[in-house]
PDB file of C-alpha atoms in Angstrom:
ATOM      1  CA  UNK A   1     119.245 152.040 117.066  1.00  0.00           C
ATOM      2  CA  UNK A   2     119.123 155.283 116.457  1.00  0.00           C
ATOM      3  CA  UNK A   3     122.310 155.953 113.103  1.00  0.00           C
ATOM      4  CA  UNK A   4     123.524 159.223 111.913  1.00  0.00           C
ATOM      5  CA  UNK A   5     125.645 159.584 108.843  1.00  0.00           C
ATOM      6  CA  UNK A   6     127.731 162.580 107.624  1.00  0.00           C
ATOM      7  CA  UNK A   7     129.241 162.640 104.095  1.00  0.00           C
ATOM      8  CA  UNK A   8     131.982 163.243 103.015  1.00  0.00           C
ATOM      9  CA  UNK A   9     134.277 162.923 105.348  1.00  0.00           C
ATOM     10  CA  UNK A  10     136.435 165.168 104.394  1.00  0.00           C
ATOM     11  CA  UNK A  11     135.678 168.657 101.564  1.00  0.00           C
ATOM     12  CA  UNK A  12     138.462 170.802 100.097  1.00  0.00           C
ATOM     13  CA  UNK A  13     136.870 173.879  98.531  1.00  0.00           C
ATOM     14  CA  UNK A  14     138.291 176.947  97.267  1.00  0.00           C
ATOM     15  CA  UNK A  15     137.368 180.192  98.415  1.00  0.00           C
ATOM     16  CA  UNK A  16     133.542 181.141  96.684  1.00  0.00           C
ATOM     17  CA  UNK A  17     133.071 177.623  95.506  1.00  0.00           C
ATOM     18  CA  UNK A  18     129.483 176.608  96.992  1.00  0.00           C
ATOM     19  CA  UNK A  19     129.083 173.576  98.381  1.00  0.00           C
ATOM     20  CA  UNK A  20     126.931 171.489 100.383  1.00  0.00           C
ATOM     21  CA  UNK A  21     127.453 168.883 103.387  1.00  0.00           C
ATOM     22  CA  UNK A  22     124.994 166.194 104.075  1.00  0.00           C
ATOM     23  CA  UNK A  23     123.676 164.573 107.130  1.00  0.00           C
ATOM     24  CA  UNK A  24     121.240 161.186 107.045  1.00  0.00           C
ATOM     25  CA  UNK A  25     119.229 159.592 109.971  1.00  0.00           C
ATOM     26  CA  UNK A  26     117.726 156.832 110.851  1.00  0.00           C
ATOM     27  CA  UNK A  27     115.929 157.249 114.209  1.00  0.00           C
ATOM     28  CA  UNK A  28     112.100 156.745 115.358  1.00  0.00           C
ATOM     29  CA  UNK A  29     110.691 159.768 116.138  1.00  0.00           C
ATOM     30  CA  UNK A  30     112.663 163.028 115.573  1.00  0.00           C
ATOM     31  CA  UNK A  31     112.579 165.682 117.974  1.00  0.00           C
ATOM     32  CA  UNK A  32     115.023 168.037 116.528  1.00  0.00           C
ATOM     33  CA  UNK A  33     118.322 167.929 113.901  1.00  0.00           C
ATOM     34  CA  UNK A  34     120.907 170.539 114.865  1.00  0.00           C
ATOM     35  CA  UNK A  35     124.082 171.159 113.411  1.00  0.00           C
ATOM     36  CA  UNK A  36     127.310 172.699 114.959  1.00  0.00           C
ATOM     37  CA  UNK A  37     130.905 173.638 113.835  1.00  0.00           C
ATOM     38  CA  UNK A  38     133.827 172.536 115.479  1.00  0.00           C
ATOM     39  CA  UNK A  39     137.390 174.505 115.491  1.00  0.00           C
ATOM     40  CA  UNK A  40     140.234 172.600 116.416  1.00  0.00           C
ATOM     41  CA  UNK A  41     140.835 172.519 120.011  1.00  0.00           C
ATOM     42  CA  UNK A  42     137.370 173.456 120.994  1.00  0.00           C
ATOM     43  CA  UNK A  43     134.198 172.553 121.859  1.00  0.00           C
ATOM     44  CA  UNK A  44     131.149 172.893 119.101  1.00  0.00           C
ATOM     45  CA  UNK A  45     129.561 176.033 118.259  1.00  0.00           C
ATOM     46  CA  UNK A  46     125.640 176.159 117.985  1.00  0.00           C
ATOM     47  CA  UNK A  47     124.384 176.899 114.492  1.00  0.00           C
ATOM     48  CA  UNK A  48     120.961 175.712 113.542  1.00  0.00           C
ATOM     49  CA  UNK A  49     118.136 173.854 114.962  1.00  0.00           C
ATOM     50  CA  UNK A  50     115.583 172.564 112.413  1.00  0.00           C
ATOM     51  CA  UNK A  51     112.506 170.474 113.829  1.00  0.00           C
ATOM     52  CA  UNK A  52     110.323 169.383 111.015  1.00  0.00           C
ATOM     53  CA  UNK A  53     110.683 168.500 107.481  1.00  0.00           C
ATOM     54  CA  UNK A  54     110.398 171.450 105.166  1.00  0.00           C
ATOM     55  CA  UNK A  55     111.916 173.357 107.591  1.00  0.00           C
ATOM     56  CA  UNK A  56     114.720 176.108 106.245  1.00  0.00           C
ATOM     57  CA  UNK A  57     117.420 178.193 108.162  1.00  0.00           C
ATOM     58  CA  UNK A  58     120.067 180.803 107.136  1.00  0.00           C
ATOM     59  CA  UNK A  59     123.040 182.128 108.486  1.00  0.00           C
ATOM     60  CA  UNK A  60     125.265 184.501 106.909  1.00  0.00           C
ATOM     61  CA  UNK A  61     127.205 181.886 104.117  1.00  0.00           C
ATOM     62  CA  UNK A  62     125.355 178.808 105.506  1.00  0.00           C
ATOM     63  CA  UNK A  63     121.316 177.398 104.673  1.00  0.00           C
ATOM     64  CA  UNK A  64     120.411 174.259 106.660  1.00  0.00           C
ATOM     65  CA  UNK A  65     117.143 172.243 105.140  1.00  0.00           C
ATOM     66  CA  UNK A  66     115.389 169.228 106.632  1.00  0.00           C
ATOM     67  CA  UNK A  67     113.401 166.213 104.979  1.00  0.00           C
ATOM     68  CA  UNK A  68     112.152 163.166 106.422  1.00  0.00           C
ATOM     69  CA  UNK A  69     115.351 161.433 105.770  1.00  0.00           C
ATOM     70  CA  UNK A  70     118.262 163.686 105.528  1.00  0.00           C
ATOM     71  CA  UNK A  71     119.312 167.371 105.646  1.00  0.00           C
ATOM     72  CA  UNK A  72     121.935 169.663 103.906  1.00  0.00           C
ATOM     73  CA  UNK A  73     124.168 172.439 105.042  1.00  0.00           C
ATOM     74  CA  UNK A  74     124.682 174.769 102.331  1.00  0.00           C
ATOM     75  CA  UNK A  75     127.846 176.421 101.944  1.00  0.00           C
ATOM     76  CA  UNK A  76     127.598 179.685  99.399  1.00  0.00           C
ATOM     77  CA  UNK A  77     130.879 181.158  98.417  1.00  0.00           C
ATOM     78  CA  UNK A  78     132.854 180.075 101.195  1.00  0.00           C
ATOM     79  CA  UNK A  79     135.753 181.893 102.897  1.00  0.00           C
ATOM     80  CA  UNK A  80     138.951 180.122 104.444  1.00  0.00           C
ATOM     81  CA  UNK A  81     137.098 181.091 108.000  1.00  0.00           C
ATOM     82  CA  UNK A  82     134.704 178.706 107.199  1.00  0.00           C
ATOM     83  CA  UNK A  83     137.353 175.696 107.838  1.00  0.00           C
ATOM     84  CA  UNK A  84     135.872 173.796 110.681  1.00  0.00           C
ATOM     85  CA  UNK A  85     134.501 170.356 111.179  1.00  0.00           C
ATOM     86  CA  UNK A  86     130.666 170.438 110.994  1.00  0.00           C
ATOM     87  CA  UNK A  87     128.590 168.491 112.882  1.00  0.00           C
ATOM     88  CA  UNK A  88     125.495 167.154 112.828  1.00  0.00           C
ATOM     89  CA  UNK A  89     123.059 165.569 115.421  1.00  0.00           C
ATOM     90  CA  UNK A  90     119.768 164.312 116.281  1.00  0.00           C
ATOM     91  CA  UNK A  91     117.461 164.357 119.361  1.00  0.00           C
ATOM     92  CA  UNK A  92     114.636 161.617 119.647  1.00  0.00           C
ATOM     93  CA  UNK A  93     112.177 161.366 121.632  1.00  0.00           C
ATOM     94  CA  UNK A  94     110.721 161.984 124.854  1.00  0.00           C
ATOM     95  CA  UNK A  95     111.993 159.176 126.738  1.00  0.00           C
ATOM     96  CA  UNK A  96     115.303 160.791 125.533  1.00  0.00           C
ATOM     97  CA  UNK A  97     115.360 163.795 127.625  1.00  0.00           C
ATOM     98  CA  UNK A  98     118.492 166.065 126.029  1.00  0.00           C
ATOM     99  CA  UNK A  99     120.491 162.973 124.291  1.00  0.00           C
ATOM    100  CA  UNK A 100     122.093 164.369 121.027  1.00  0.00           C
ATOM    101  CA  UNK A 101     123.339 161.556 119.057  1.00  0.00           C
ATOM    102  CA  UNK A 102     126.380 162.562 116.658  1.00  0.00           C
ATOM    103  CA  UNK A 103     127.777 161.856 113.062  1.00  0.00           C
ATOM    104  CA  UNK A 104     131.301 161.459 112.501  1.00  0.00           C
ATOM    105  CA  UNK A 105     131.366 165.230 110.893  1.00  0.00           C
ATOM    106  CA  UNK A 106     132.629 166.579 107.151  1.00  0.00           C
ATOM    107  CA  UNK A 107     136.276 168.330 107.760  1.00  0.00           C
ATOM    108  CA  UNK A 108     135.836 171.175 105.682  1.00  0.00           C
ATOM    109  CA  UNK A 109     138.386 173.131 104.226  1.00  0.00           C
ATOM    110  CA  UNK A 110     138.434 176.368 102.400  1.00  0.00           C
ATOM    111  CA  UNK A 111     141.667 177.367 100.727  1.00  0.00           C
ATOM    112  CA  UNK A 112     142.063 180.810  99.860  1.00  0.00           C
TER     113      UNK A 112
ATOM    114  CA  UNK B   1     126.862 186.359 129.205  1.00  0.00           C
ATOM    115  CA  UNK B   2     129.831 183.540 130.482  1.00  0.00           C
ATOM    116  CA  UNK B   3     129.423 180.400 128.590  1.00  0.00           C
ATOM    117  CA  UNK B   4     130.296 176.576 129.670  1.00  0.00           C
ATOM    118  CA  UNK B   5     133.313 176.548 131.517  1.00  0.00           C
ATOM    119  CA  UNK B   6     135.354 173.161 132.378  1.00  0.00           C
ATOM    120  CA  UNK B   7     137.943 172.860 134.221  1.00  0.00           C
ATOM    121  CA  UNK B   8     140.555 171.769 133.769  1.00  0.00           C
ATOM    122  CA  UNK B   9     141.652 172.292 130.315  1.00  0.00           C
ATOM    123  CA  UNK B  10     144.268 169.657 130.023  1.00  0.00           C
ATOM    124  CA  UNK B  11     145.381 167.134 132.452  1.00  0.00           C
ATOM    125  CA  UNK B  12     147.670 164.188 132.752  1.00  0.00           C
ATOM    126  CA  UNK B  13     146.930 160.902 134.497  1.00  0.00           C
ATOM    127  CA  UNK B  14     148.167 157.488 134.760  1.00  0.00           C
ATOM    128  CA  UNK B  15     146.628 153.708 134.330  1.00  0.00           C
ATOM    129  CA  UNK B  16     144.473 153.403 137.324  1.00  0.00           C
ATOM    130  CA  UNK B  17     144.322 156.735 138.827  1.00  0.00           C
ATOM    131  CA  UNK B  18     141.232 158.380 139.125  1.00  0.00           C
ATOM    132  CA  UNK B  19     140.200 161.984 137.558  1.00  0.00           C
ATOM    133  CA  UNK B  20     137.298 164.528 138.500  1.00  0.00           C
ATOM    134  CA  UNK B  21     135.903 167.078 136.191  1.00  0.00           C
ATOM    135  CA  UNK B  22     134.117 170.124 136.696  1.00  0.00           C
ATOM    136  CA  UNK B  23     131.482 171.876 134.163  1.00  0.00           C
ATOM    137  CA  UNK B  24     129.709 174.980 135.078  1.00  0.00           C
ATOM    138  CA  UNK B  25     126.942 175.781 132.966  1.00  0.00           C
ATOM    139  CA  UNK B  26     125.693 179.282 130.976  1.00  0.00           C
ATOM    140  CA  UNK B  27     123.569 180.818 134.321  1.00  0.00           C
ATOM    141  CA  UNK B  28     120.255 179.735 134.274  1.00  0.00           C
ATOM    142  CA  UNK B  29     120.751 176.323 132.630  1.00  0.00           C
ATOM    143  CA  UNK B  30     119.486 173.514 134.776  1.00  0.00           C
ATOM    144  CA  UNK B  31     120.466 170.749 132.595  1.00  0.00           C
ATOM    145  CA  UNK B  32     124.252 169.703 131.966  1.00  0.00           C
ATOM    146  CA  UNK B  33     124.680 166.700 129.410  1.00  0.00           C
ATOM    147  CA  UNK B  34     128.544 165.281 128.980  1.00  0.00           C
ATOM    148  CA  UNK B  35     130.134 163.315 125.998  1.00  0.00           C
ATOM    149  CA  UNK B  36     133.451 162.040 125.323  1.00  0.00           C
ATOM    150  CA  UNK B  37     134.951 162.637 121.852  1.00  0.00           C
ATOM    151  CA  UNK B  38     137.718 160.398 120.445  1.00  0.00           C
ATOM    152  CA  UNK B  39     138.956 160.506 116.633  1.00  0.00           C
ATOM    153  CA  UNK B  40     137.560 156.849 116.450  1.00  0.00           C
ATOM    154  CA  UNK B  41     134.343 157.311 118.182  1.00  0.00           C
ATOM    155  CA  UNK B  42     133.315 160.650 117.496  1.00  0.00           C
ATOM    156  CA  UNK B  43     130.904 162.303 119.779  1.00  0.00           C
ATOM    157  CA  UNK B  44     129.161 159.781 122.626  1.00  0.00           C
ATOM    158  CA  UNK B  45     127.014 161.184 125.003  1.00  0.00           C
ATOM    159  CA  UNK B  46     127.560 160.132 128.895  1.00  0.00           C
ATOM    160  CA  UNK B  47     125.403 161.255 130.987  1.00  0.00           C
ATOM    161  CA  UNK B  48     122.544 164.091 131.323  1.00  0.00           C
ATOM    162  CA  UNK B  49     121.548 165.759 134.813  1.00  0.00           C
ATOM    163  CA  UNK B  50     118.887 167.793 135.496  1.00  0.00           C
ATOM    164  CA  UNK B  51     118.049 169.653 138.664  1.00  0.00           C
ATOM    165  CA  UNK B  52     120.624 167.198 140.492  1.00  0.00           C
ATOM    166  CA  UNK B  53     119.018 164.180 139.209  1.00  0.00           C
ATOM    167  CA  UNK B  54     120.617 161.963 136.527  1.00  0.00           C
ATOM    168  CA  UNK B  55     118.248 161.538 133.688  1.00  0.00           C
ATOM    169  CA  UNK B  56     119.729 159.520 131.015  1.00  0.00           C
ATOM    170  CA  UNK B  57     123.031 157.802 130.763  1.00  0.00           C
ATOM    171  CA  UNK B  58     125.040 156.307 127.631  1.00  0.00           C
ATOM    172  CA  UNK B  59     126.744 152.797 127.264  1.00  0.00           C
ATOM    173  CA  UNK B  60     129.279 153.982 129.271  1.00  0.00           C
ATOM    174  CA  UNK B  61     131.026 151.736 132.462  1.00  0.00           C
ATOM    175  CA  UNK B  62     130.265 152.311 135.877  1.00  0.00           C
ATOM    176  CA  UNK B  63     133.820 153.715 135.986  1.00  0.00           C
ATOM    177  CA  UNK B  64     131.986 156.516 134.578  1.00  0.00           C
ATOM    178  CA  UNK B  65     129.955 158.755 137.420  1.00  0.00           C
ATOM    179  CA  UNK B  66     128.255 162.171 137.702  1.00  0.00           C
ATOM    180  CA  UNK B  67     126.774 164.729 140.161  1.00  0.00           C
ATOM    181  CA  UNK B  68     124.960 167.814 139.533  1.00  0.00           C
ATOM    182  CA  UNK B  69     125.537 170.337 142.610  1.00  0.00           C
ATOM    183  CA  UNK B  70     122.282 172.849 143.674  1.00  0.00           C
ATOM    184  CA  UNK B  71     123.653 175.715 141.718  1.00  0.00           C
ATOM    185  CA  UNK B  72     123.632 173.626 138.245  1.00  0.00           C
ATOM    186  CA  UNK B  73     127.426 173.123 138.481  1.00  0.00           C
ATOM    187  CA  UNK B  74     128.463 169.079 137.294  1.00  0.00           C
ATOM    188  CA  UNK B  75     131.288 167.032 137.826  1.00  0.00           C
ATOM    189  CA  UNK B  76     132.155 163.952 136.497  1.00  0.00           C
ATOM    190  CA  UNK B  77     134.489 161.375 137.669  1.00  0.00           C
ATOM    191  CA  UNK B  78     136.204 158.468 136.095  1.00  0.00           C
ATOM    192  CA  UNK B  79     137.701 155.529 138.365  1.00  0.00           C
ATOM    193  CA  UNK B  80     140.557 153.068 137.338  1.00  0.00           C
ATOM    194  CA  UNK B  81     141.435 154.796 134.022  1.00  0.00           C
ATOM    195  CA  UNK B  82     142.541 152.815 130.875  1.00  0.00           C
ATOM    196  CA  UNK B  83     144.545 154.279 128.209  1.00  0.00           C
ATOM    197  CA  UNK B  84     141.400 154.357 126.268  1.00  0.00           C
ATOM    198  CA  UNK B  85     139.777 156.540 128.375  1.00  0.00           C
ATOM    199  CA  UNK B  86     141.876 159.109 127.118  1.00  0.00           C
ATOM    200  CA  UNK B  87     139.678 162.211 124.845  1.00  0.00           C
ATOM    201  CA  UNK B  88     138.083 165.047 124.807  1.00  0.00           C
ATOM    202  CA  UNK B  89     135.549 165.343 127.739  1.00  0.00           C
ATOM    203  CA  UNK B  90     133.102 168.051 126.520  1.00  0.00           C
ATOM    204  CA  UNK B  91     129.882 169.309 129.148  1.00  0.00           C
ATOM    205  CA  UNK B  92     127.094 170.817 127.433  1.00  0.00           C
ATOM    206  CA  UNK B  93     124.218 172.991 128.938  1.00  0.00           C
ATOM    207  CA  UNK B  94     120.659 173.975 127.805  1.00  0.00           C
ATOM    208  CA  UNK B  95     118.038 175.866 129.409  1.00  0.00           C
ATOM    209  CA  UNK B  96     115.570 172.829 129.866  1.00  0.00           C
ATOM    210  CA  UNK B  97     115.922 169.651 129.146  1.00  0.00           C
ATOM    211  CA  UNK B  98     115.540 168.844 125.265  1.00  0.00           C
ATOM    212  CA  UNK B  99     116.870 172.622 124.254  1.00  0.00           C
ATOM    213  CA  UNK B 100     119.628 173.794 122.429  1.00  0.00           C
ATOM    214  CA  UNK B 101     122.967 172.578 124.456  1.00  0.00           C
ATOM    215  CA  UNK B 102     125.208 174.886 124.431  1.00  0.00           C
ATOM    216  CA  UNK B 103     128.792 173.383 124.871  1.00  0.00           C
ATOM    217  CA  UNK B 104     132.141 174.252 126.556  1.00  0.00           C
ATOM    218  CA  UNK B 105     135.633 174.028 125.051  1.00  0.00           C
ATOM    219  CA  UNK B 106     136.233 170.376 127.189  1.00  0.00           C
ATOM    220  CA  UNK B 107     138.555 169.160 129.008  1.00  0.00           C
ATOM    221  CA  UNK B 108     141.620 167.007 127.415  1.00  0.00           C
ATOM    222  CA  UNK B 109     142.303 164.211 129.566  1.00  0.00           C
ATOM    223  CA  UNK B 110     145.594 161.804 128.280  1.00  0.00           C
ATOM    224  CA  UNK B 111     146.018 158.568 129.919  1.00  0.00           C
ATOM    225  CA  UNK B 112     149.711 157.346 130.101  1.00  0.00           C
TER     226      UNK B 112
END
């Protein structure tokens, strides 16, 4: 069965301390990771899409990386806008068609 | 360019009524995925339609149904509701099947 885990939970940072969020999978054969932030009271927002280990992507304050096993969302010098929940989900394979299968999320918070 | 939009945002049922929601995907999208979201379950994908045809479904009961419509639009219905059928009911759209879902700010259903 295909497992994803997010850690921690829950992150307090304060404003410009960098951080990072992790995300570990256990599924047979990866099709895609992707993560996405949540705001409270609506639906997740798109950020990355990373398909094969190696793999690097940057967004203003945030850097998602990929291995075989796990990836990280890098949070440098963080501003109280980046309070969200962030998720993290997989896609397997073809028999699949669009399935995402979700972690629980890391509650971030950045206090100012 | 609109985005997902369900419909309702909020709505109020009792034990045993029934409940349809509507999703209308980003134009152009042909596939429409749903997932509940509950603070105990996080994320759990439904159901997944593509040009009117379902193509995957979760562990879900058969209380749970879909449609797709000719123009992309979904619904989804839920029969004889239970009080833990109440969460956020979030539709998500991609392109193609297996691309980036994009998803809409749900629909909060509460089960009294």
């Amino acid at each position: 069965e295909d497992q994803v885990t997010q850690s921690p939970e829950a992150l307090r940072l304060q404003e410009g301390e960098s951080s990072s969020l992790n995300c570990s999978y256990t599924v047979s054969g990866l099709r895609g990771l992707f993560w996405y932030r949540q705001d409270p009271g609506k639906g997740p927002e798109f950020l990355f899409t990373l398909y094969s280990a190696g793999e690097e992507k940057e967004k203003e304050r945030l850097k998602a990386t990929l291995t075989k096993k796990e990836s990280f969302l890098h949070i440098t010098a963080p501003k109280p806008e980046d309070s969200a929940t962030y998720l993290c989900a997989v896609q397997v394979s073809e028999t699949s068609g669009s399935r995402l299968t979700f972690g629980e999320g890391t509650q971030l918070t950045v206090n100012p | 360019k609109a985005g997902v939009t369900q419909t309702p945002r909020y709505l109020i049922k009792t034990r045993g009524q029934q409940v349809t929601l509507s999703c209308s995907p980003i134009s152009g999208h042909r596939s429409v995925s749903w997932y509940q979201q509950t603070p105990g379950q996080g994320l759990q994908f439904l159901f997944e339609y593509f040009s009117e045809t379902q193509r995957n479904k979760g562990n879900f009961p058969g209380r749970f149904s879909g449609r797709q419509f000719s123009n992309s639009r979904s619904e989804m219905n839920v029969s004889t509701l239970e009080l833990g059928d109440s969460a956020l009911y979030l539709c998500a759209s991609s392109l193609l099947a297996k691309n980036i879902q994009y998803f809409g700010a749900g629909t909060r259903l509460s089960v009294l």
